[in-house]
Coordinates of N, CA and C in Angstrom, one line a residue:
M241 N 257.9 227.9 -17.7 CA 258.7 229.1 -17.5 C 257.7 230.3 -17.6
T242 N 256.9 230.6 -16.6 CA 256.0 231.7 -16.7 C 256.8 233.0 -16.4
D243 N 257.7 233.1 -15.5 CA 258.5 234.2 -15.3 C 259.7 234.2 -16.3
T244 N 260.1 235.4 -16.7 CA 261.3 235.4 -17.5 C 262.5 235.0 -16.7
L245 N 263.5 234.4 -17.3 CA 264.6 234.0 -16.5 C 265.3 235.1 -15.7
A246 N 265.3 236.3 -16.3 CA 266.0 237.4 -15.7 C 265.3 237.9 -14.4
E247 N 264.0 237.5 -14.3 CA 263.3 237.9 -13.1 C 263.5 236.9 -12.0
K248 N 264.1 235.8 -12.2 CA 264.3 234.8 -11.2 C 265.6 235.0 -10.5
T249 N 265.8 234.3 -9.4 CA 267.0 234.4 -8.6 C 267.6 233.0 -8.6
C250 N 268.9 232.9 -8.7 CA 269.6 231.6 -8.7 C 269.4 231.0 -7.4
T251 N 269.2 229.7 -7.4 CA 269.1 228.9 -6.2 C 270.3 228.0 -6.0
P252 N 270.7 227.8 -4.8 CA 271.9 226.9 -4.6 C 271.7 225.5 -5.2
C253 N 272.7 225.1 -5.9 CA 272.7 223.7 -6.4 C 273.6 222.9 -5.6
R254 N 273.0 221.8 -5.0 CA 273.7 221.0 -4.1 C 274.4 219.8 -4.7
G255 N 274.3 219.6 -6.0 CA 274.8 218.4 -6.6 C 273.8 217.3 -6.5
G256 N 274.0 216.2 -7.1 CA 273.1 215.1 -7.1 C 271.9 215.3 -8.0
V257 N 271.8 216.5 -8.6 CA 270.7 216.8 -9.6 C 271.3 216.6 -10.9
P258 N 270.5 215.9 -11.8 CA 271.0 215.7 -13.1 C 271.1 217.0 -13.9
P259 N 272.1 217.2 -14.8 CA 272.2 218.4 -15.6 C 271.1 218.4 -16.6
L260 N 270.8 219.5 -17.2 CA 269.8 219.6 -18.2 C 270.1 218.8 -19.4
T261 N 269.1 218.2 -20.0 CA 269.3 217.5 -21.2 C 269.5 218.5 -22.3
R262 N 269.9 218.1 -23.5 CA 270.1 219.0 -24.6 C 268.7 219.7 -24.9
D263 N 267.6 219.0 -24.9 CA 266.3 219.5 -25.2 C 265.9 220.5 -24.2
E264 N 266.1 220.2 -22.9 CA 265.8 221.2 -21.8 C 266.6 222.5 -22.0
A265 N 267.9 222.3 -22.2 CA 268.8 223.4 -22.4 C 268.4 224.3 -23.6
Q266 N 268.0 223.7 -24.7 CA 267.5 224.5 -25.8 C 266.2 225.3 -25.5
R267 N 265.4 224.7 -24.7 CA 264.2 225.4 -24.3 C 264.5 226.7 -23.5
F268 N 265.4 226.5 -22.5 CA 265.9 227.7 -21.8 C 266.6 228.7 -22.6
Q269 N 267.4 228.2 -23.6 CA 268.2 229.0 -24.5 C 267.3 230.0 -25.3
A270 N 266.0 229.6 -25.5 CA 265.1 230.5 -26.2 C 265.0 231.8 -25.5
Q271 N 265.2 231.9 -24.2 CA 265.1 233.2 -23.5 C 266.5 233.9 -23.4
A272 N 267.6 233.2 -23.8 CA 268.9 233.8 -23.9 C 269.5 233.4 -25.3
P273 N 268.9 233.9 -26.4 CA 269.2 233.4 -27.7 C 270.6 233.7 -28.2
D274 N 271.3 234.7 -27.6 CA 272.6 235.1 -28.0 C 273.7 234.2 -27.4
W275 N 273.3 233.3 -26.5 CA 274.3 232.4 -25.9 C 274.3 231.1 -26.6
E276 N 275.5 230.6 -26.8 CA 275.7 229.4 -27.6 C 275.9 228.2 -26.7
L277 N 275.3 227.1 -27.0 CA 275.5 225.8 -26.3 C 276.8 225.3 -26.7
G278 N 277.6 224.8 -25.7 CA 278.9 224.2 -26.0 C 279.2 223.0 -25.2
D279 N 280.2 222.3 -25.6 CA 280.6 221.1 -24.8 C 279.5 220.1 -24.7
D280 N 278.9 219.8 -25.8 CA 277.7 218.9 -25.9 C 276.6 219.2 -24.9
A281 N 276.3 220.6 -24.9 CA 275.2 221.1 -24.1 C 275.5 221.1 -22.6
H282 N 276.8 221.1 -22.2 CA 277.2 221.2 -20.8 C 277.6 222.6 -20.4
R283 N 277.6 223.5 -21.4 CA 278.0 224.9 -21.1 C 277.4 225.8 -22.0
I284 N 277.2 227.1 -21.6 CA 276.8 228.2 -22.5 C 277.9 229.3 -22.5
Q285 N 278.0 229.9 -23.6 CA 279.0 230.9 -23.8 C 278.6 232.1 -24.7
R286 N 279.1 233.2 -24.3 CA 278.8 234.4 -25.2 C 280.0 235.3 -25.1
S287 N 280.4 236.0 -26.2 CA 281.5 236.9 -26.3 C 280.9 238.3 -26.7
F288 N 281.5 239.3 -26.1 CA 281.2 240.7 -26.4 C 282.5 241.5 -26.8
R289 N 282.3 242.3 -27.8 CA 283.4 243.2 -28.3 C 283.2 244.5 -27.6
C290 N 284.3 245.1 -27.1 CA 284.3 246.4 -26.4 C 285.2 247.4 -27.2
R291 N 285.1 248.6 -26.8 CA 285.9 249.7 -27.5 C 287.4 249.6 -27.1
N292 N 287.6 249.2 -25.9 CA 289.0 249.2 -25.4 C 289.1 248.3 -24.1
F293 N 290.3 248.3 -23.5 CA 290.5 247.5 -22.4 C 289.7 248.0 -21.2
G294 N 289.6 249.3 -21.0 CA 288.9 249.8 -19.8 C 287.4 249.4 -19.9
D295 N 286.8 249.5 -21.1 CA 285.4 249.1 -21.2 C 285.2 247.6 -20.9
A296 N 286.2 246.8 -21.3 CA 286.1 245.3 -21.1 C 286.2 245.1 -19.6
L297 N 287.2 245.8 -18.9 CA 287.4 245.6 -17.5 C 286.1 246.0 -16.7
A298 N 285.5 247.1 -17.2 CA 284.2 247.6 -16.5 C 283.1 246.5 -16.6
L299 N 283.0 245.9 -17.8 CA 282.0 244.8 -17.9 C 282.3 243.7 -17.0
V300 N 283.6 243.3 -16.9 CA 284.0 242.2 -16.1 C 283.6 242.5 -14.6
Q301 N 283.8 243.7 -14.2 CA 283.4 244.2 -12.8 C 281.9 244.1 -12.6
E302 N 281.1 244.5 -13.6 CA 279.6 244.4 -13.5 C 279.2 243.0 -13.4
I303 N 279.8 242.1 -14.2 CA 279.4 240.7 -14.1 C 279.8 240.1 -12.8
G304 N 281.0 240.5 -12.3 CA 281.4 240.0 -11.0 C 280.5 240.4 -9.9
E305 N 280.0 241.6 -9.9 CA 279.1 242.0 -8.9 C 277.8 241.3 -8.9
L306 N 277.3 241.1 -10.2 CA 276.1 240.3 -10.3 C 276.3 238.9 -9.9
A307 N 277.4 238.3 -10.2 CA 277.7 236.9 -9.8 C 277.7 236.8 -8.2
E308 N 278.3 237.7 -7.6 CA 278.3 237.7 -6.1 C 276.9 237.8 -5.5
T309 N 276.1 238.7 -6.1 CA 274.7 238.9 -5.7 C 273.9 237.6 -5.9
E310 N 274.1 236.9 -7.0 CA 273.3 235.7 -7.3 C 273.9 234.4 -6.7
G311 N 275.2 234.5 -6.3 CA 275.8 233.3 -5.8 C 276.1 232.3 -6.9
H312 N 276.3 232.7 -8.1 CA 276.5 231.8 -9.2 C 277.6 232.5 -10.1
H313 N 278.8 231.8 -10.2 CA 280.0 232.5 -10.7 C 280.4 231.9 -12.1
P314 N 280.4 232.7 -13.1 CA 280.9 232.3 -14.4 C 282.4 232.3 -14.6
D315 N 282.8 231.7 -15.6 CA 284.2 231.8 -16.0 C 284.3 233.0 -17.0
I316 N 285.2 233.9 -16.8 CA 285.3 235.1 -17.6 C 286.8 235.2 -18.1
S317 N 286.9 235.5 -19.4 CA 288.2 235.9 -20.0 C 288.0 237.2 -20.7
F318 N 289.0 238.1 -20.6 CA 288.9 239.4 -21.3 C 290.3 239.9 -21.6
G319 N 290.3 240.9 -22.5 CA 291.5 241.6 -22.9 C 291.1 242.8 -23.6
W320 N 292.0 243.3 -24.4 CA 291.7 244.5 -25.1 C 290.6 244.3 -26.1
G321 N 289.4 244.9 -25.8 CA 288.3 244.9 -26.7 C 287.4 243.7 -26.7
Y322 N 287.5 242.8 -25.7 CA 286.6 241.6 -25.7 C 286.4 241.2 -24.3
V323 N 285.2 240.5 -24.1 CA 284.9 239.8 -22.8 C 284.2 238.6 -23.3
T324 N 284.6 237.4 -22.8 CA 283.9 236.1 -23.1 C 283.5 235.5 -21.7
V325 N 282.2 235.2 -21.7 CA 281.6 234.7 -20.4 C 281.2 233.2 -20.7
S326 N 281.5 232.3 -19.9 CA 281.1 230.9 -20.0 C 280.4 230.5 -18.7
L327 N 279.3 229.8 -18.8 CA 278.5 229.4 -17.7 C 278.3 227.9 -17.7
S328 N 278.4 227.3 -16.6 CA 278.0 225.9 -16.3 C 278.0 225.7 -14.8
T329 N 277.3 224.6 -14.4 CA 277.2 224.4 -13.0 C 278.2 223.2 -12.6
K330 N 279.3 223.6 -12.0 CA 280.4 222.6 -11.8 C 279.9 221.4 -10.9
K331 N 279.0 221.7 -9.9 CA 278.6 220.6 -9.0 C 277.9 219.5 -9.8
I332 N 277.2 219.8 -10.9 CA 276.5 218.7 -11.6 C 277.2 218.5 -13.0
K333 N 278.3 219.1 -13.2 CA 279.1 218.9 -14.4 C 278.2 219.1 -15.7
G334 N 277.4 220.2 -15.7 CA 276.6 220.5 -16.8 C 275.8 221.7 -16.6
L335 N 274.7 221.9 -17.3 CA 273.9 223.1 -17.2 C 272.7 222.9 -16.3
H336 N 272.4 224.0 -15.6 CA 271.2 224.1 -14.7 C 270.5 225.3 -15.1
E337 N 269.2 225.4 -14.6 CA 268.5 226.6 -14.9 C 269.2 227.9 -14.5
N338 N 270.0 227.8 -13.4 CA 270.8 228.9 -12.9 C 271.7 229.5 -13.9
D339 N 272.2 228.7 -14.8 CA 273.1 229.2 -15.8 C 272.4 230.1 -16.8
F340 N 271.2 229.8 -17.1 CA 270.4 230.6 -18.0 C 269.8 231.8 -17.3
I341 N 269.6 231.7 -16.0 CA 269.2 232.9 -15.2 C 270.3 233.9 -15.3
M342 N 271.5 233.5 -15.0 CA 272.7 234.4 -15.1 C 272.9 235.0 -16.5
A343 N 272.7 234.1 -17.5 CA 272.9 234.6 -18.9 C 271.9 235.7 -19.2
S344 N 270.7 235.5 -18.8 CA 269.6 236.5 -19.0 C 269.9 237.8 -18.2
K345 N 270.4 237.7 -17.0 CA 270.7 238.8 -16.2 C 271.9 239.6 -16.7
I346 N 272.9 238.9 -17.2 CA 274.0 239.5 -17.8 C 273.6 240.3 -19.1
D347 N 272.7 239.7 -19.9 CA 272.1 240.4 -21.0 C 271.5 241.7 -20.6
R348 N 270.7 241.6 -19.6 CA 270.0 242.9 -19.1 C 271.0 243.9 -18.6
V349 N 272.1 243.5 -18.0 CA 273.1 244.4 -17.6 C 273.7 245.1 -18.8
F350 N 274.0 244.3 -19.8 CA 274.6 245.0 -21.0 C 273.6 245.9 -21.7
D351 N 272.3 245.5 -21.8 CA 271.3 246.3 -22.4 C 271.1 247.6 -21.7
R352 N 271.2 247.6 -20.4 CA 271.0 248.8 -19.6 C 272.3 249.7 -19.4
S353 N 273.4 249.1 -19.8 CA 274.7 249.8 -19.5 C 274.8 251.1 -20.2
G354 N 274.2 251.2 -21.4 CA 274.4 252.4 -22.2 C 275.7 252.6 -22.8
R355 N 276.7 251.7 -22.6 CA 278.0 251.8 -23.2 C 277.8 251.3 -24.6
P356 N 278.6 251.9 -25.5 CA 278.5 251.4 -26.9 C 279.3 250.1 -27.1
L357 N 278.6 249.0 -26.9 CA 279.2 247.7 -27.1 C 278.7 247.1 -28.4
D358 N 279.5 246.4 -29.0 CA 279.1 245.6 -30.1 C 278.9 244.2 -29.7
R359 N 277.8 243.6 -29.8 CA 277.6 242.2 -29.4 C 278.1 241.3 -30.5
Q360 N 278.6 240.2 -30.0 CA 279.2 239.2 -30.8 C 278.8 237.9 -30.3
R361 N 278.4 236.9 -31.2 CA 278.1 235.6 -30.7 C 279.2 234.7 -30.6

């Protein structure tokens, strides 16, 4: 991993590729340390606390635009004061490098946003 994950671009996953092992996922997670492994290392997730519903909605919009650009789409839930993002690669029923690329890019979006967000694990 010579490039940071956030500098990479998601590549189409065609299926038939084995999902990352727990050890591989943990190595990628080192570049996205605020994301938690879930579902026996088949998913990563992170929650963010926002000031209000409008800020949460704006974050969801930014994530959606990034997802369209990258061609890799997370599951997102949100409401008054929170956004939760979950990533996995459905075609392989587990994690792929793309999931960590998206996590790193989402982290950069939040870091650059300048909005007063409280991060939550």
